[in-house]
Coordinates of C-alpha atoms in Angstrom, one line a residue:
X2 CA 9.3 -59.7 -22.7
X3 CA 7.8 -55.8 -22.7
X4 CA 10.3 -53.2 -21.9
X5 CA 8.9 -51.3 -18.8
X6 CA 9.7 -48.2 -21.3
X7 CA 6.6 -48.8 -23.9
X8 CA 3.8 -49.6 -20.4
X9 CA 5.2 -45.9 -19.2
X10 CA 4.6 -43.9 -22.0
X11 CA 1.1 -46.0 -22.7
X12 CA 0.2 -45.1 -18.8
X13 CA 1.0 -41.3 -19.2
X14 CA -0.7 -41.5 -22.3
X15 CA -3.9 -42.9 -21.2
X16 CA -3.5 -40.3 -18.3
X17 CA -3.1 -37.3 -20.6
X18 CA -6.2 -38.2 -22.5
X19 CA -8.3 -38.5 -19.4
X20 CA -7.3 -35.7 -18.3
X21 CA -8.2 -33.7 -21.7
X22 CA -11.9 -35.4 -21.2
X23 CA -12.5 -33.1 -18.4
X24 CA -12.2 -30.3 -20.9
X25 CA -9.8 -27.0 -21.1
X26 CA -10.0 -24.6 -17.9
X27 CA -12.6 -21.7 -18.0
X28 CA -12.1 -18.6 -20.2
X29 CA -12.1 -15.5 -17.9
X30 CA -12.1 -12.5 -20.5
X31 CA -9.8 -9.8 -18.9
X32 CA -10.0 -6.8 -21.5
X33 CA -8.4 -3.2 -20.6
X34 CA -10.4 -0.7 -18.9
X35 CA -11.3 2.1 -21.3
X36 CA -9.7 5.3 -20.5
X37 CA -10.8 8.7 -21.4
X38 CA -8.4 10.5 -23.6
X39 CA -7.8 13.4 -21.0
X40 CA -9.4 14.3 -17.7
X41 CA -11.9 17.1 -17.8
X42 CA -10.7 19.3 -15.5
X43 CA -6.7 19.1 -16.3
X44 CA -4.8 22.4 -16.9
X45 CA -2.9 23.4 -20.7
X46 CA 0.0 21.1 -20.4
X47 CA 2.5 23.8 -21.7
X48 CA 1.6 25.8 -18.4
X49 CA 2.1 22.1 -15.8
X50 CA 4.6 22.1 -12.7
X51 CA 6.8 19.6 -11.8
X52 CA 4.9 16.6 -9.6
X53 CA 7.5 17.5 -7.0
X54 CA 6.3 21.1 -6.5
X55 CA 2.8 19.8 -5.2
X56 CA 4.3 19.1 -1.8
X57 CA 5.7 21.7 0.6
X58 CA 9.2 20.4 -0.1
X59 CA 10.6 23.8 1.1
X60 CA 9.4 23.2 4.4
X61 CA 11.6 21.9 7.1
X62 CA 9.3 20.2 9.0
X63 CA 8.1 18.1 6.3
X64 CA 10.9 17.1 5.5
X65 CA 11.8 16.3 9.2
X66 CA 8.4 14.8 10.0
X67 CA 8.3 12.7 6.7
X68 CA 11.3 11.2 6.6
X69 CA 10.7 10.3 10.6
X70 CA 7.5 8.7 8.7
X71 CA 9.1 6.5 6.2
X72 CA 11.4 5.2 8.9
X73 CA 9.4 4.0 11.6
X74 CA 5.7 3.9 10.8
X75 CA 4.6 0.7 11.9
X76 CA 2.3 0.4 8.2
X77 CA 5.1 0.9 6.3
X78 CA 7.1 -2.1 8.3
X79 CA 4.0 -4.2 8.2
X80 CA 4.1 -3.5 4.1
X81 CA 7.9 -4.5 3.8
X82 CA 7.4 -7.5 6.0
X83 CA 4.8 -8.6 3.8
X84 CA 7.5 -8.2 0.8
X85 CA 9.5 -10.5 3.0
X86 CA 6.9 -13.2 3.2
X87 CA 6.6 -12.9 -0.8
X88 CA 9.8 -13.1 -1.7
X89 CA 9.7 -16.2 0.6
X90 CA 7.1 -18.0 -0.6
X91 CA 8.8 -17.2 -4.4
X92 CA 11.6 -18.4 -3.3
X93 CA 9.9 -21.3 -2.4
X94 CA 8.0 -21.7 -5.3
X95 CA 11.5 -22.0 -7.3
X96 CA 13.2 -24.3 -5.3
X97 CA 10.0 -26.9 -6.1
X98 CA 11.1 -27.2 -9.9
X99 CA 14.3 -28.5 -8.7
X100 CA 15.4 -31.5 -7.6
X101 CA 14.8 -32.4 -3.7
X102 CA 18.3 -34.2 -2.0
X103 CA 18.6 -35.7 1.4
X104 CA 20.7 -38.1 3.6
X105 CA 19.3 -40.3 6.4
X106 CA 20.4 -43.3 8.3
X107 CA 18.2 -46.4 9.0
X108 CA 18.4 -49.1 12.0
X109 CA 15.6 -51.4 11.2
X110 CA 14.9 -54.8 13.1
X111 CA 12.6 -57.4 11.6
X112 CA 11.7 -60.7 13.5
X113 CA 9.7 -63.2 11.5
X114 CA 8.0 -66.5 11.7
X115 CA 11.2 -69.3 11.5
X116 CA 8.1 -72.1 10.9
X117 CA 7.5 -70.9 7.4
X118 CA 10.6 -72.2 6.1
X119 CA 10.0 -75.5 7.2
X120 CA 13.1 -77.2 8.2
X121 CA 15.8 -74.8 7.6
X122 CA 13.7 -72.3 9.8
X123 CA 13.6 -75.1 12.8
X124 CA 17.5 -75.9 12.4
X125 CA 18.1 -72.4 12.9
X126 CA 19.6 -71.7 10.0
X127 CA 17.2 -68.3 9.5
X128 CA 17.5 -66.2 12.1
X129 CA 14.2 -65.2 13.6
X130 CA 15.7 -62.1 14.4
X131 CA 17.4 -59.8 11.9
X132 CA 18.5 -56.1 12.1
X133 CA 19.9 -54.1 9.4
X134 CA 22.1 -51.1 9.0
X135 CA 21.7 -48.7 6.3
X136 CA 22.9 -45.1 5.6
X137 CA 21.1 -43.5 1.7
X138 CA 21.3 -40.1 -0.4
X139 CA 17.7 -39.9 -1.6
X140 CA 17.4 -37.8 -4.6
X141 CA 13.5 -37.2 -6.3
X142 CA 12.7 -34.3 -9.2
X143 CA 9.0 -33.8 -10.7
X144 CA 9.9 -32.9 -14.2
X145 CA 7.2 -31.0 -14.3
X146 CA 6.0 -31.8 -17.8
X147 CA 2.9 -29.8 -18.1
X148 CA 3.7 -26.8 -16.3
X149 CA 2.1 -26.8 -13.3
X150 CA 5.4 -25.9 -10.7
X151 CA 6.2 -23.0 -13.1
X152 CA 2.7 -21.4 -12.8
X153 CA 3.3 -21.6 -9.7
X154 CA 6.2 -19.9 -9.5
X155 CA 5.1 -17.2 -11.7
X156 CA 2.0 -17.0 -9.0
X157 CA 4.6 -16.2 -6.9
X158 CA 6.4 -13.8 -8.5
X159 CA 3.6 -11.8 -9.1
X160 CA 2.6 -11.3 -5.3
X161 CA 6.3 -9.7 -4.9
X162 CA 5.2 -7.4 -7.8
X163 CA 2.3 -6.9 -5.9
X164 CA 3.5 -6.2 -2.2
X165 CA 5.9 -3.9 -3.2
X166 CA 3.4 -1.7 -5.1
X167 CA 1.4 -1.9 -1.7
X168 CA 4.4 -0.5 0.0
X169 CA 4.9 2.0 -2.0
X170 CA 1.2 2.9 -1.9
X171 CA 1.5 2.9 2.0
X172 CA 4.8 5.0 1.6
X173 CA 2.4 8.1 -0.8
X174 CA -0.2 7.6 1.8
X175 CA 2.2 8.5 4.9
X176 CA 3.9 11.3 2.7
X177 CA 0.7 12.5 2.1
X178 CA -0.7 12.8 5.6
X179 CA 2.2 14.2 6.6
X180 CA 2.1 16.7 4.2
X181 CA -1.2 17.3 4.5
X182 CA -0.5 17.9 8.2
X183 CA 1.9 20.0 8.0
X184 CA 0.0 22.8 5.6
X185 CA -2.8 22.0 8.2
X186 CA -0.8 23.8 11.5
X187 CA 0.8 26.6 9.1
X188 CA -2.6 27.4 7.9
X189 CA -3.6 27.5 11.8
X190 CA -1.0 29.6 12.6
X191 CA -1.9 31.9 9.2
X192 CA -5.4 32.1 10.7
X193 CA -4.3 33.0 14.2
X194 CA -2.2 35.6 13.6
X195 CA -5.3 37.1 11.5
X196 CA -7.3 36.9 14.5
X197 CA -4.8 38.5 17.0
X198 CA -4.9 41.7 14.0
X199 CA -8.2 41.5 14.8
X200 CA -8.6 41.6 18.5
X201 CA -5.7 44.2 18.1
X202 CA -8.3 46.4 16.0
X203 CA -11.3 45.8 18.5
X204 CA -9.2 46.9 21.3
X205 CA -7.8 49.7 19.5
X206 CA -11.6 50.7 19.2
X207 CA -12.8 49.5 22.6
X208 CA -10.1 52.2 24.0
X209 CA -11.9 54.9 21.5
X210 CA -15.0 54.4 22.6
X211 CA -14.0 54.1 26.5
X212 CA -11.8 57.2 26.1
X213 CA -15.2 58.8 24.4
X214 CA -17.0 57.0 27.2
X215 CA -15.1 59.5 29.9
X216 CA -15.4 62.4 27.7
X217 CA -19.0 62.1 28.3
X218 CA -19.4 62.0 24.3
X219 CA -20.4 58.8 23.7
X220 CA -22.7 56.3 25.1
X221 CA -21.4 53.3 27.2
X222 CA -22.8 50.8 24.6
X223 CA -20.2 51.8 22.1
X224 CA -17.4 50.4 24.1
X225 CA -19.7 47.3 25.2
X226 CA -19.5 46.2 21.5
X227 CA -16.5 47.1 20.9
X228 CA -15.5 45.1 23.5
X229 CA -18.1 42.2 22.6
X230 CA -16.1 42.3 18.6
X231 CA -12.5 41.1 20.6
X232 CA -13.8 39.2 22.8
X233 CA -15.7 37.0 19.8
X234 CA -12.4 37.1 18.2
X235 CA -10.3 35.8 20.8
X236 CA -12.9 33.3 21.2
X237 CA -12.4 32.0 17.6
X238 CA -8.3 31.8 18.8
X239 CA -9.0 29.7 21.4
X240 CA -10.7 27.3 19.5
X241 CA -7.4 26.7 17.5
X242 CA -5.8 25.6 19.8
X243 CA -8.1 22.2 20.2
X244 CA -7.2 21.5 16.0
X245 CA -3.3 21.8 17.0
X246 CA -4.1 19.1 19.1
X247 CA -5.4 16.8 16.8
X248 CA -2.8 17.7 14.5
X249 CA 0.2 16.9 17.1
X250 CA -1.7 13.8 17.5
X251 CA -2.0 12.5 14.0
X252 CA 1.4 13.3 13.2
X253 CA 2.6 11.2 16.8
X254 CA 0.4 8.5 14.9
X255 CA 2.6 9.0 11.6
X256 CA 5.7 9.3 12.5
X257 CA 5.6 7.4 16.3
X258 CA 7.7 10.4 17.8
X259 CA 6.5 12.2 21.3
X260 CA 4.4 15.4 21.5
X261 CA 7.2 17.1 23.0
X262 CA 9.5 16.3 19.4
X263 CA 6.1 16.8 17.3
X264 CA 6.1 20.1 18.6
X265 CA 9.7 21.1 18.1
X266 CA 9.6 20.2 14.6
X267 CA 6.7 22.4 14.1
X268 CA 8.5 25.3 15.8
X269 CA 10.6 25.6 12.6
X270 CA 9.9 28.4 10.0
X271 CA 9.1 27.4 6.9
X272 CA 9.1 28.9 3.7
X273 CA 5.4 29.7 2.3
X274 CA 4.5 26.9 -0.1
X275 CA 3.7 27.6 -3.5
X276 CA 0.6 27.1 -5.2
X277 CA 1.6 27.1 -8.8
X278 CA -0.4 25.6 -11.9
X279 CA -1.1 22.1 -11.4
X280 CA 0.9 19.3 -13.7
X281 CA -0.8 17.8 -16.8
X282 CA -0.9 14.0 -16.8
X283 CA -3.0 11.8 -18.7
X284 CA -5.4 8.8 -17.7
X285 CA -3.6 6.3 -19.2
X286 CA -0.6 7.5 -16.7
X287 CA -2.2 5.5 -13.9
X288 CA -1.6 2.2 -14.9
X289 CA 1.5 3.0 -14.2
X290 CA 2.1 5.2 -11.4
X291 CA -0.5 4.3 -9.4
X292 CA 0.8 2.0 -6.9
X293 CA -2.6 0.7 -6.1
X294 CA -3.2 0.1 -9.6
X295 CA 0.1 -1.7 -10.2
X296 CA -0.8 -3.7 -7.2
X297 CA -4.2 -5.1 -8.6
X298 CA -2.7 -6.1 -11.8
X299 CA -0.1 -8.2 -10.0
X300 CA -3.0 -10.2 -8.1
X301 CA -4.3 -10.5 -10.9
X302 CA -1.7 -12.1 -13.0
X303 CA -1.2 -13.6 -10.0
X304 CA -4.6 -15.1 -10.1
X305 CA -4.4 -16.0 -13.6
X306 CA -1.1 -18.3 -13.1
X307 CA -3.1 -19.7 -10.3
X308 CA -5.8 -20.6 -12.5
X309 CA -3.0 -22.0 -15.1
X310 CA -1.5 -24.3 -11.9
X311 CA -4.8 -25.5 -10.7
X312 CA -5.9 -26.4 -14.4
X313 CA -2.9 -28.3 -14.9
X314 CA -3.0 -30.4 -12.1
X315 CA -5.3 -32.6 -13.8
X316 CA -2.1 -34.4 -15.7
X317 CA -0.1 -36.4 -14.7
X318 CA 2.9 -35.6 -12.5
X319 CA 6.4 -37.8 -13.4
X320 CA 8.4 -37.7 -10.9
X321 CA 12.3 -39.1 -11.0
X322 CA 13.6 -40.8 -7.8
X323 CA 17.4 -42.1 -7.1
X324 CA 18.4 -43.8 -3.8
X325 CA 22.3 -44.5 -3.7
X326 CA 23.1 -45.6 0.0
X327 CA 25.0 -48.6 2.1
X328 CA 23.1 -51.7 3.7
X329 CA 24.6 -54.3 5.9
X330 CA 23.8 -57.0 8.7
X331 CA 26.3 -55.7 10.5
X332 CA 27.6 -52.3 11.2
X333 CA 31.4 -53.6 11.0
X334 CA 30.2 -54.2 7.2
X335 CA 28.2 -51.3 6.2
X336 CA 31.2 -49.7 4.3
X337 CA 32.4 -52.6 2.8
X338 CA 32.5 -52.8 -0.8
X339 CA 29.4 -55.1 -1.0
X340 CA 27.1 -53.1 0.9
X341 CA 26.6 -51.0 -1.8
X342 CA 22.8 -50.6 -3.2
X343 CA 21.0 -47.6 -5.6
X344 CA 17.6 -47.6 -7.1
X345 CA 16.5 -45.8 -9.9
X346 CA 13.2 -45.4 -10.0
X347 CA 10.4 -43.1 -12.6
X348 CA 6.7 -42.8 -11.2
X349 CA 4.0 -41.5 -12.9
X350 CA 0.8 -40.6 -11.0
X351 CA -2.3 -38.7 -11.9
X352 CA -6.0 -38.7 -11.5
X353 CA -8.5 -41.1 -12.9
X354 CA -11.7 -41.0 -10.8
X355 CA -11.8 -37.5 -8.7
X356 CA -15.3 -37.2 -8.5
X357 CA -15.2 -33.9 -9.7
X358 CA -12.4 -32.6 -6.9
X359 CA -10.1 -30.9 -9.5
X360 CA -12.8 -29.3 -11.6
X361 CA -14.3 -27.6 -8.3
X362 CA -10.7 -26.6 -7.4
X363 CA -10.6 -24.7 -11.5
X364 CA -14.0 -23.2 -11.0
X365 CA -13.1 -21.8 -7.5
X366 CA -9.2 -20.9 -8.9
X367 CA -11.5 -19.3 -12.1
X368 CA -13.5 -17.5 -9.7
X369 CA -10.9 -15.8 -7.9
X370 CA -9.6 -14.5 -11.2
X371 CA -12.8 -13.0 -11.6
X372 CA -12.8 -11.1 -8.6
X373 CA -9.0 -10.3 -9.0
X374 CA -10.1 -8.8 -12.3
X375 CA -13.0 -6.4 -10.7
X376 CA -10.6 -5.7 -8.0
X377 CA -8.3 -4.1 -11.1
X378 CA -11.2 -2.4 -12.6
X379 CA -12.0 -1.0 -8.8
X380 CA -8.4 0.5 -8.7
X381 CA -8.3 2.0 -12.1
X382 CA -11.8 3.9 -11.8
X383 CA -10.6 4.8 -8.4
X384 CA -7.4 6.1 -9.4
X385 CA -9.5 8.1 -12.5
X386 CA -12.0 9.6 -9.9
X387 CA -9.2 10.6 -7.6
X388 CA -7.6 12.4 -10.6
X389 CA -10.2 13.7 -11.5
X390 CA -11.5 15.4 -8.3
X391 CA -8.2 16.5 -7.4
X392 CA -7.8 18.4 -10.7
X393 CA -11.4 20.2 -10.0
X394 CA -10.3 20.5 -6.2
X395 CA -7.3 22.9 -7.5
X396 CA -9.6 24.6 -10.0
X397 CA -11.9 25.2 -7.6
X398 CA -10.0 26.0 -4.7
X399 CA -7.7 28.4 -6.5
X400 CA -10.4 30.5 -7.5
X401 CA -12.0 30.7 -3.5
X402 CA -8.6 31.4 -2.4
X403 CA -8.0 34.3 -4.5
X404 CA -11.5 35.7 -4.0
X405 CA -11.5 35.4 -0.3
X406 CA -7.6 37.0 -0.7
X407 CA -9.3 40.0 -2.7
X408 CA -12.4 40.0 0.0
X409 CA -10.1 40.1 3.1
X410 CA -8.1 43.3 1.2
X411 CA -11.0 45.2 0.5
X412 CA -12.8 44.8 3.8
X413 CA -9.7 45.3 5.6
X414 CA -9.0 48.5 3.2
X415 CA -12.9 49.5 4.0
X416 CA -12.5 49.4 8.3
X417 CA -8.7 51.1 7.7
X418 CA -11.0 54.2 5.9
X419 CA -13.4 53.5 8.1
X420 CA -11.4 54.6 11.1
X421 CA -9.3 57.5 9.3
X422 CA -13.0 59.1 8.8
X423 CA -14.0 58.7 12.5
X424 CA -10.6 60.4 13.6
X425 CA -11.4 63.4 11.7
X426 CA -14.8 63.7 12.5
X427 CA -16.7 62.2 9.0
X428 CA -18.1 59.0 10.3
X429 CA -19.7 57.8 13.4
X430 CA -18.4 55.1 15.7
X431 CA -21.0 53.0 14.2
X432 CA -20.1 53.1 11.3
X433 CA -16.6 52.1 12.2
X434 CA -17.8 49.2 14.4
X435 CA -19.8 47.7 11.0
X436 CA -16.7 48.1 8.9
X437 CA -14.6 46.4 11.7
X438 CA -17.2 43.1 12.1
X439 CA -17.5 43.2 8.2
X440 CA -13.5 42.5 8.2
X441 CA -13.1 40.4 11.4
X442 CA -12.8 36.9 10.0
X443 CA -11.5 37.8 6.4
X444 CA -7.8 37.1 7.2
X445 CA -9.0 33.5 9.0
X446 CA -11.1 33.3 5.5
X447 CA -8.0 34.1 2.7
X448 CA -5.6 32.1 5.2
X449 CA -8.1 28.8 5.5
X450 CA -8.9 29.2 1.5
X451 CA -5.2 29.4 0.5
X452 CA -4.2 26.1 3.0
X453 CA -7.3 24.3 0.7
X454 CA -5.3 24.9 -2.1
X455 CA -2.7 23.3 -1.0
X456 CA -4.0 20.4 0.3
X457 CA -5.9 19.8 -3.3
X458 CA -2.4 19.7 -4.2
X459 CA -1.2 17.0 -1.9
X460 CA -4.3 15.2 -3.1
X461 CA -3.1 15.3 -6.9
X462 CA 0.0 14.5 -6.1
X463 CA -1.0 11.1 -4.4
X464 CA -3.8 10.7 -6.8
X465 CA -1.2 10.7 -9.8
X466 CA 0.9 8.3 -7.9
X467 CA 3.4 10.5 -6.5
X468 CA 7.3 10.5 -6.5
X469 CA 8.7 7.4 -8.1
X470 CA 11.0 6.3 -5.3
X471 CA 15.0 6.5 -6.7
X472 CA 15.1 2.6 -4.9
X473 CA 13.1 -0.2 -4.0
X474 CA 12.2 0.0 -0.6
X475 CA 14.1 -3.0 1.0
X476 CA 12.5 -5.1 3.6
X477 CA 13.8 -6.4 6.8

């Protein structure tokens, strides 16, 4: 007689080779990006900063308002949760390469037709009526042969990879905005004390010319623009006051505190931020500390170990089964010593005539790899462009800020001569009027140039990845 041994191995055989006939899965070519050697606009690298100094770190309320951030912005939860939900469904992934135990307890009762036993069924000597009484362990392992569970499970692992790198790209995003926010209302309150200096000078002259007025010297027109240049500029200080708001407002969005808090945080004096040279970093850098970047690449060896799993689920699956339990007619019997039964059991199972199921399942797991691939692609030249831009933001911004710095002190040097020549009698009040609008706004200019210059440095900073965190961020 044929050990059962030989007909298994000639089944998985016959299997295997079926499953060969379908042909390996589909090639997706994933080659590196090509990077650039250095970015265009990037400073001398003997001359770079610290990352750390691109953020007003001196500032109290950034530190307040940030750290209020981190610890209750509802995207930052959602991105941990979702770390949660991989590290479940790893977890998960694990446990199916291992074996599968469980306990359960059977009553069954089976009545059957007495008749078909002829005479011993009509003499009662078969009960039409039988119940039994059983209590098992089941125990059942796929050996997992070919690999599939563990591409699975390295699937998996990858889309922890991938959520946290999310988080921490939500985490530079909130820092950032908050940041961002923060220079925002010191730069308004730069620019409005520049405009109370300047309605303080056009009152200062609208009192000259009304004094000149009485004297019967001057026209009455004289003070009428005089008084026309502070009114103008305490209509430009009004209109701060609607940007606060939608400052306050973004930052309740951030951080999920009340106005009332918002506003007391942003009471606080803070040091003047610092807007030295900018840190060198090269393109290659991003693979690595851009969150968004890392992210990508873990879908997409994610993707690729889901392409692996789908492609080897055309073989055959042996799985490993053991029963060890009690039966008995009788529940008084079930633990005697002859109620004990076990079966050992191998199955091999795998597929023959699909109809072309499996193969649609590689070309669509194939597919996804693709676009997991372009998605990585998308990041990188996104991360290069924001690099990029943000190093030619600084470059460009420095130089407005120190120009418009340079304009504001000569035209407020020009109206402060200006009005020394009127007071002894060398210059019309014309003339001092002209020098006066000619400065009015310069302050508001150098104050609003200077704040861009720090903001292009927020944007490096999140564009080069930002602060390596000195921990995880831990969910739940």
């Amino acid at each position: 007689m044929q050990r059962p041994l030989p007909r298994l191995v000639t089944l998985c055989l016959s299997l295997s080779l079926a499953a060969c006939v379908a042909g390996p899965a589909p090639e997706v070519a994933t080659p590196p990006p090509v990077l650039p050697d250095a970015f265009y606009y990037q400073p001398d690298s003997s001359t770079g900063a610290a990352l750390d100094a691109l953020l007003p770190r001196n500032d109290p309320a950034f530190a307040s308002l940030s750290q209020a951030a981190i610890s209750g912005a509802p995207s930052l939860a959602e991105a941990l949760a979702r770390i949660e939900a991989a590290r479940a469904g790893a977890a998960r992934a694990g446990a199916e390469r291992l074996p599968n135990i469980s306990a359960q307890g059977t009553v069954t009762e089976n009545r059957i037709n007495t008749a078909q036993f002829g005479q011993a069924g009509q003499q009662g000597f078969i009960p039409e009526v039988q119940t039994s009484y059983g209590a098992n362990i089941v125990a059942s392992w796929d050996a997992d042969i070919f690999g599939r569970l563990k591409a699975q499970e390295r699937a998996a692992l990858a889309r922890i990879d991938a959520a946290n790198a999310s988080a921490a790209a939500v985490r530079i995003a909130l820092i950032s905005e908050v940041a961002g926010s923060v220079i925002d209302w010191r730069v308004l309150n730069a620019r409005a004390a520049a405009i109370q200096d300047d309605v303080l000078a056009a009152r200062q002259l609208a009192d000259l010319a009304r004094s000149r007025e009485d004297a019967g010297i001057a026209p009455g027109f004289d003070r009428v623009r005089a008084e026309a240049a502070a009114s103008a500029s305490k209509s430009r200080l009004a209109a701060l006051e609607s940007e606060k708001v939608r400052i306050i407002g973004r930052l309740i969005t951030l951080t999920g505190l009340s106005g009332s808090q918002v506003n007391a945080v942003l009471a606080q004096a803070g040091e003047p931020m610092e807007t030295g040279m900018a840190p060198a970093a090269l393109p290659s850098d991003l693979l690595a500390n851009r969150p968004d970047v890392v992210a990508a690449a873990a879908q997409l060896a994610a993707a690729d170990a889901e392409l692996a799993a789908t492609a080897r689920s055309r073989f055959p699956r042996l799985t490993l089964s053991a029963v060890l339990g009690l039966l008995a007619f009788d529940p008084e019997d079930l633990f005697d010593d002859d109620s004990f039964v076990s079966t050992l059991t191998a199955g091999i199972a795998g597929p023959l005539l699909n109809f072309g199921r499996i193969e649609a399942e590689i070309d669509g797991a194939a597919a996804q790899k693709k676009i997991a691939f372009q998605a990585y692609r998308g990041a990188v030249f996104q991360a290069l462009g924001d690099a990029e831009a943000a190093y030619g933001l600084i470059a460009a911004a420095d130089r407005e800020a120190a120009l418009a710095t340079a304009e504001r002190d000569q035209l407020q040097r020009a109206a402060s001569l200006a009005n020394d020549r009127f007071r002894a009698g060398l210059a019309s009040l014309l003339e001092v009027l002209e020098a006066r609008r000619a400065a009015d706004a310069s302050g508001e200019r150098a104050a609003a140039a200077i704040g861009r210059a720090q903001r292009a440095r927020v944007l490096l900073w999140q564009s080069l990845g930002g602060d390596a965190p000195a921990t995880e961020p831990e969910a739940g």
